[in-house]
Tab-separated table of C-alpha atoms in Angstrom:
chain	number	residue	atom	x	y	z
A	198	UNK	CA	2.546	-12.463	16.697
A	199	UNK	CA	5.570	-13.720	18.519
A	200	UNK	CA	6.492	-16.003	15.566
A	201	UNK	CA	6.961	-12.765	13.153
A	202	UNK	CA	9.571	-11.315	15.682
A	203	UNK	CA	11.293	-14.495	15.898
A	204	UNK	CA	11.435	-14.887	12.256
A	205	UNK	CA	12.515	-11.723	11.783
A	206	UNK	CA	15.319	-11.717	14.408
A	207	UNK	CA	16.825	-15.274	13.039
A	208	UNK	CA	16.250	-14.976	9.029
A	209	UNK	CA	15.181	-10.787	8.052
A	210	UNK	CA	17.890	-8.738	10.482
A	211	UNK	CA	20.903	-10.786	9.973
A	212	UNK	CA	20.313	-10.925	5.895
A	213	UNK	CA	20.361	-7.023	5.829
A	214	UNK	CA	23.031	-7.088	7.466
A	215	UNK	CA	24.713	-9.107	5.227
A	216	UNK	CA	23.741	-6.546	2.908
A	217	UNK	CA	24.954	-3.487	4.479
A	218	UNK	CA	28.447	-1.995	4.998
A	219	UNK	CA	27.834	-1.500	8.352
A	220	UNK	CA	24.757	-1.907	11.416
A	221	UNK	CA	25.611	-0.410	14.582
A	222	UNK	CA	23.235	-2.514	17.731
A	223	UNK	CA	20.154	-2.395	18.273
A	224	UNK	CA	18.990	-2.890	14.561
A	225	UNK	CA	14.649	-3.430	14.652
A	226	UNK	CA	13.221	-4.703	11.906
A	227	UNK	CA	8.955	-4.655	12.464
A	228	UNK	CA	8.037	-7.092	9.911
A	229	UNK	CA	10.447	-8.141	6.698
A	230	UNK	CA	13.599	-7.320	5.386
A	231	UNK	CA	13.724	-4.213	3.002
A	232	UNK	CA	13.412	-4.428	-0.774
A	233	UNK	CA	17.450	-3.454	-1.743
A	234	UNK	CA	18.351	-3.161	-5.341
A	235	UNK	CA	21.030	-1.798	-7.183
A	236	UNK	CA	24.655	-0.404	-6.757
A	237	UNK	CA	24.110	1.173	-3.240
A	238	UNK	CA	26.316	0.928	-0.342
A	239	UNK	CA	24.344	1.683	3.437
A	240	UNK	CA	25.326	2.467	6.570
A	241	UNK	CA	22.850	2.112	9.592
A	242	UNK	CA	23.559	3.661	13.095
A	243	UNK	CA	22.601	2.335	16.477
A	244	UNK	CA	18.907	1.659	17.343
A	245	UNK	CA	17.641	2.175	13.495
A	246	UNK	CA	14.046	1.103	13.152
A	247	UNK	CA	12.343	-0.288	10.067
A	248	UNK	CA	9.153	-0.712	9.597
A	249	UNK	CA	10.336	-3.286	6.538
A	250	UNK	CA	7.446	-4.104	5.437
A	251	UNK	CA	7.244	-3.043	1.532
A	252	UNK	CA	9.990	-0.496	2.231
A	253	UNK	CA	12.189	0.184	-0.493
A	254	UNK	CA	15.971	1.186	-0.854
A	255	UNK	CA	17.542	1.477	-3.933
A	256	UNK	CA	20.122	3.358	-6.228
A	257	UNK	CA	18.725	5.516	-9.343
A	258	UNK	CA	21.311	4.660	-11.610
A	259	UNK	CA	23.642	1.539	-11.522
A	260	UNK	CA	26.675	2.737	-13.169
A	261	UNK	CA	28.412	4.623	-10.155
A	262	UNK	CA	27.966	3.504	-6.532
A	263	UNK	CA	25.187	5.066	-4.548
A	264	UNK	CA	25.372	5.380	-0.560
A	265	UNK	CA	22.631	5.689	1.617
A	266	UNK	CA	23.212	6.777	5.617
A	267	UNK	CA	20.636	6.172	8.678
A	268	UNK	CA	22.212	7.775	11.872
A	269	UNK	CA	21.492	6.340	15.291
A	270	UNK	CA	17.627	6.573	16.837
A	271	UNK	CA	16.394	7.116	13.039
A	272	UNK	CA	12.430	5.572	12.417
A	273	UNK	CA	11.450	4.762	8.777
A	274	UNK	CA	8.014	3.995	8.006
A	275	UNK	CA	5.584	1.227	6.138
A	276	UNK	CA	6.069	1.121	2.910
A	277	UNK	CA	9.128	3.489	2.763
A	278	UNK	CA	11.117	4.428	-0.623
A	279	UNK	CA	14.902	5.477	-0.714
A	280	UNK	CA	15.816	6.380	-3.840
A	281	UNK	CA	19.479	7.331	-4.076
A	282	UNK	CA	20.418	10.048	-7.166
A	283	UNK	CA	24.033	9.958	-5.514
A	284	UNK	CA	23.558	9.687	-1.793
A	285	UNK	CA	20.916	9.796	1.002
A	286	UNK	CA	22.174	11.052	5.100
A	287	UNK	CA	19.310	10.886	7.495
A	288	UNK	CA	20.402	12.078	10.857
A	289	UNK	CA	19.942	11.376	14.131
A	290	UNK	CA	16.613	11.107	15.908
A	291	UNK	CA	14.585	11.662	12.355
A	292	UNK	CA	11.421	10.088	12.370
A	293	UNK	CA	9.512	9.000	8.700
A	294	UNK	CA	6.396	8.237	8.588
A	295	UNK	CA	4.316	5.535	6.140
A	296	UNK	CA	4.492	5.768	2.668
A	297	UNK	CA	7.670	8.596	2.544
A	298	UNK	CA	9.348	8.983	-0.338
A	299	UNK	CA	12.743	10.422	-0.956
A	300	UNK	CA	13.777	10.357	-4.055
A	301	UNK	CA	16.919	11.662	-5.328
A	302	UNK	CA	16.790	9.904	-9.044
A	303	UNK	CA	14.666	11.509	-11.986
A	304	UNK	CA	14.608	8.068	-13.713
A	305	UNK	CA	13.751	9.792	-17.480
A	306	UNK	CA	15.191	13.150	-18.841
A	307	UNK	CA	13.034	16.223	-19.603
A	308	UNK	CA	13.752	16.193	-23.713
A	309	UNK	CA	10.730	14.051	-24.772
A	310	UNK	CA	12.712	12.295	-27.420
A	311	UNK	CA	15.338	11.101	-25.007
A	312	UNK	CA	12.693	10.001	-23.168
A	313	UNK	CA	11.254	7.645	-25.993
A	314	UNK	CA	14.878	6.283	-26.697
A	315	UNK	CA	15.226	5.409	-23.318
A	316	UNK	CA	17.896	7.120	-22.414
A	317	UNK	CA	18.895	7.877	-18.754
A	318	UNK	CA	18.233	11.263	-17.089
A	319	UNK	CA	21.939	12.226	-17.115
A	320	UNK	CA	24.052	13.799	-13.953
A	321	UNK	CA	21.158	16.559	-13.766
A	322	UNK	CA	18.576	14.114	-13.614
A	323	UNK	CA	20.461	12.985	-10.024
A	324	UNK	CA	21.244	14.470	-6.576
A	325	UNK	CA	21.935	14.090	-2.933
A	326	UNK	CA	19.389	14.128	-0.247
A	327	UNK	CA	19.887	15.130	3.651
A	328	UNK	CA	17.324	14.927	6.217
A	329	UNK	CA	18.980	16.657	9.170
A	330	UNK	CA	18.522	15.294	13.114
A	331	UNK	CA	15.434	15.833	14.903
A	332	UNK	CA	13.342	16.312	11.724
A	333	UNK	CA	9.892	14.775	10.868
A	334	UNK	CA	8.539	13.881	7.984
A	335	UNK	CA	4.313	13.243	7.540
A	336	UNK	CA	2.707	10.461	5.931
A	337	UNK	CA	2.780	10.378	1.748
A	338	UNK	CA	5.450	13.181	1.655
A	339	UNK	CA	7.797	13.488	-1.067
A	340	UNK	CA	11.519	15.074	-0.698
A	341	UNK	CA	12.975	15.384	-4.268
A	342	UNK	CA	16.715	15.530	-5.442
A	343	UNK	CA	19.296	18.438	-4.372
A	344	UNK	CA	17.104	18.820	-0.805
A	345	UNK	CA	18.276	19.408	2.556
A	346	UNK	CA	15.338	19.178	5.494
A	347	UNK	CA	17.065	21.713	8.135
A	348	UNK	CA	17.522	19.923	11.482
A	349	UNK	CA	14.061	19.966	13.625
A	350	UNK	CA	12.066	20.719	10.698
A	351	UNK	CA	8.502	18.940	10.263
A	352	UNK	CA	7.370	18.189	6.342
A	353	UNK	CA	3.586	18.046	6.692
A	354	UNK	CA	1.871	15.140	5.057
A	355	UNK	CA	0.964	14.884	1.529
A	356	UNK	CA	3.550	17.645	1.136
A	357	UNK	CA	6.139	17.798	-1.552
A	358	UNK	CA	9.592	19.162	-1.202
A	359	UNK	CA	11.550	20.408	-3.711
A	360	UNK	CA	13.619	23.373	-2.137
A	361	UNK	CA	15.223	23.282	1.131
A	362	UNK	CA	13.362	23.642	4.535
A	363	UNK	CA	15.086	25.511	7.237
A	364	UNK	CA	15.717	24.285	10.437
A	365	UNK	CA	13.012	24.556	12.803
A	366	UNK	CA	10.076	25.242	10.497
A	367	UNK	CA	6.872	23.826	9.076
A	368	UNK	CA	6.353	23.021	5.536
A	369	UNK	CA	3.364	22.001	3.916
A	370	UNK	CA	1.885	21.897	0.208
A	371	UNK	CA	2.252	20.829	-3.205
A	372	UNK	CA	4.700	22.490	-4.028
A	373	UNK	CA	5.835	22.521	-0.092
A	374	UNK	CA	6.035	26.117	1.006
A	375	UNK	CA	6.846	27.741	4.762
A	376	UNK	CA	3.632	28.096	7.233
A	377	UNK	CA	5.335	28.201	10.364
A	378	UNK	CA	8.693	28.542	12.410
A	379	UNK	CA	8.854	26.602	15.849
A	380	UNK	CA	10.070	27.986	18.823
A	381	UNK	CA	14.016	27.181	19.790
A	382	UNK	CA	13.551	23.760	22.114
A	383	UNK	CA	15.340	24.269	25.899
A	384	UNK	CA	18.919	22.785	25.570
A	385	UNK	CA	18.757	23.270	21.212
């Protein structure tokens, strides 16, 4: 109801701002303020929205700075997760829907003993995500490290990325493979 918004205008948008580098206007938060932890520096353009409720943004690994990037007119879904391997850029005009995750951070290496040590993943185990303007991304989709979704593209639901999509095309799938190319929009 009306006192959410409120609350969310006076206490949720002005404490992410607090924890961002920068938030161009028109900043809309739906519910709360995102989950943000570790070493990750964001940037939000003009007119971002946030669904905010249980979405997450946070850096893989602590020890070097991550940076995450929302361009201006950008949509991120319920329950949301940003996972930055080294950096995230969403574009202009993307829209994610609920339950999205990008995820640019392995979080354990391959070599099983590693693993039971507890080691980290290493600088393989990490990489940059870039979901280019215009793009859409379907409910429950997964875009893994060292991805690029071309600009326009649509990632079906469910699907999960882990090579690049081109620009104006439909991918869908575990793993996500090509079913369609769109036509070239007037003015593209």
């Amino acid at each position: 109801g009306p006192w959410r918004w409120i609350w969310s205008k006076l206490y949720h948008e002005p404490l992410l701002k607090l924890a961002c580098k920068s938030v161009g206007s028109g900043l809309l938060l739906y519910e709360d303020m995102p989950k943000i932890f570790g070493n990750i520096e964001i940037t939000l353009g003009n007119n971002v929205s946030l669904s905010g409720r249980q979405v997450w943004i946070g850096a893989g690994s602590v020890a070097v700075r991550k940076h995450l990037c929302i361009s201006d007119d950008s949509y991120l879904g319920h329950g949301t997760e940003l996972i930055c391997g080294t950096r995230i850029d969403i574009g202009r005009h993307v829209l994610i829907a609920n339950r999205v995750v990008l995820n640019g951070y392995d979080g354990h290496p391959i070599d099983p003993i590693a693993r039971a040590r507890g080691d980290s993943p290493g600088p393989d185990g990490e990489g940059p995500i870039r979901v280019c303007d215009y793009a859409w991304i379907g409910s429950d989709a997964a875009i893994l490290k060292n991805v690029t979704i071309g600009r326009g593209a649509i990632v079906a639901a469910g699907a999960i990325v882990t090579e690049d999509v081109p620009e104006l095309s439909v991918v869908a799938g575990v793993p996500a493979r090509l079913v369609k190319r769109l036509p070239v929009p007037a003015g593209w």
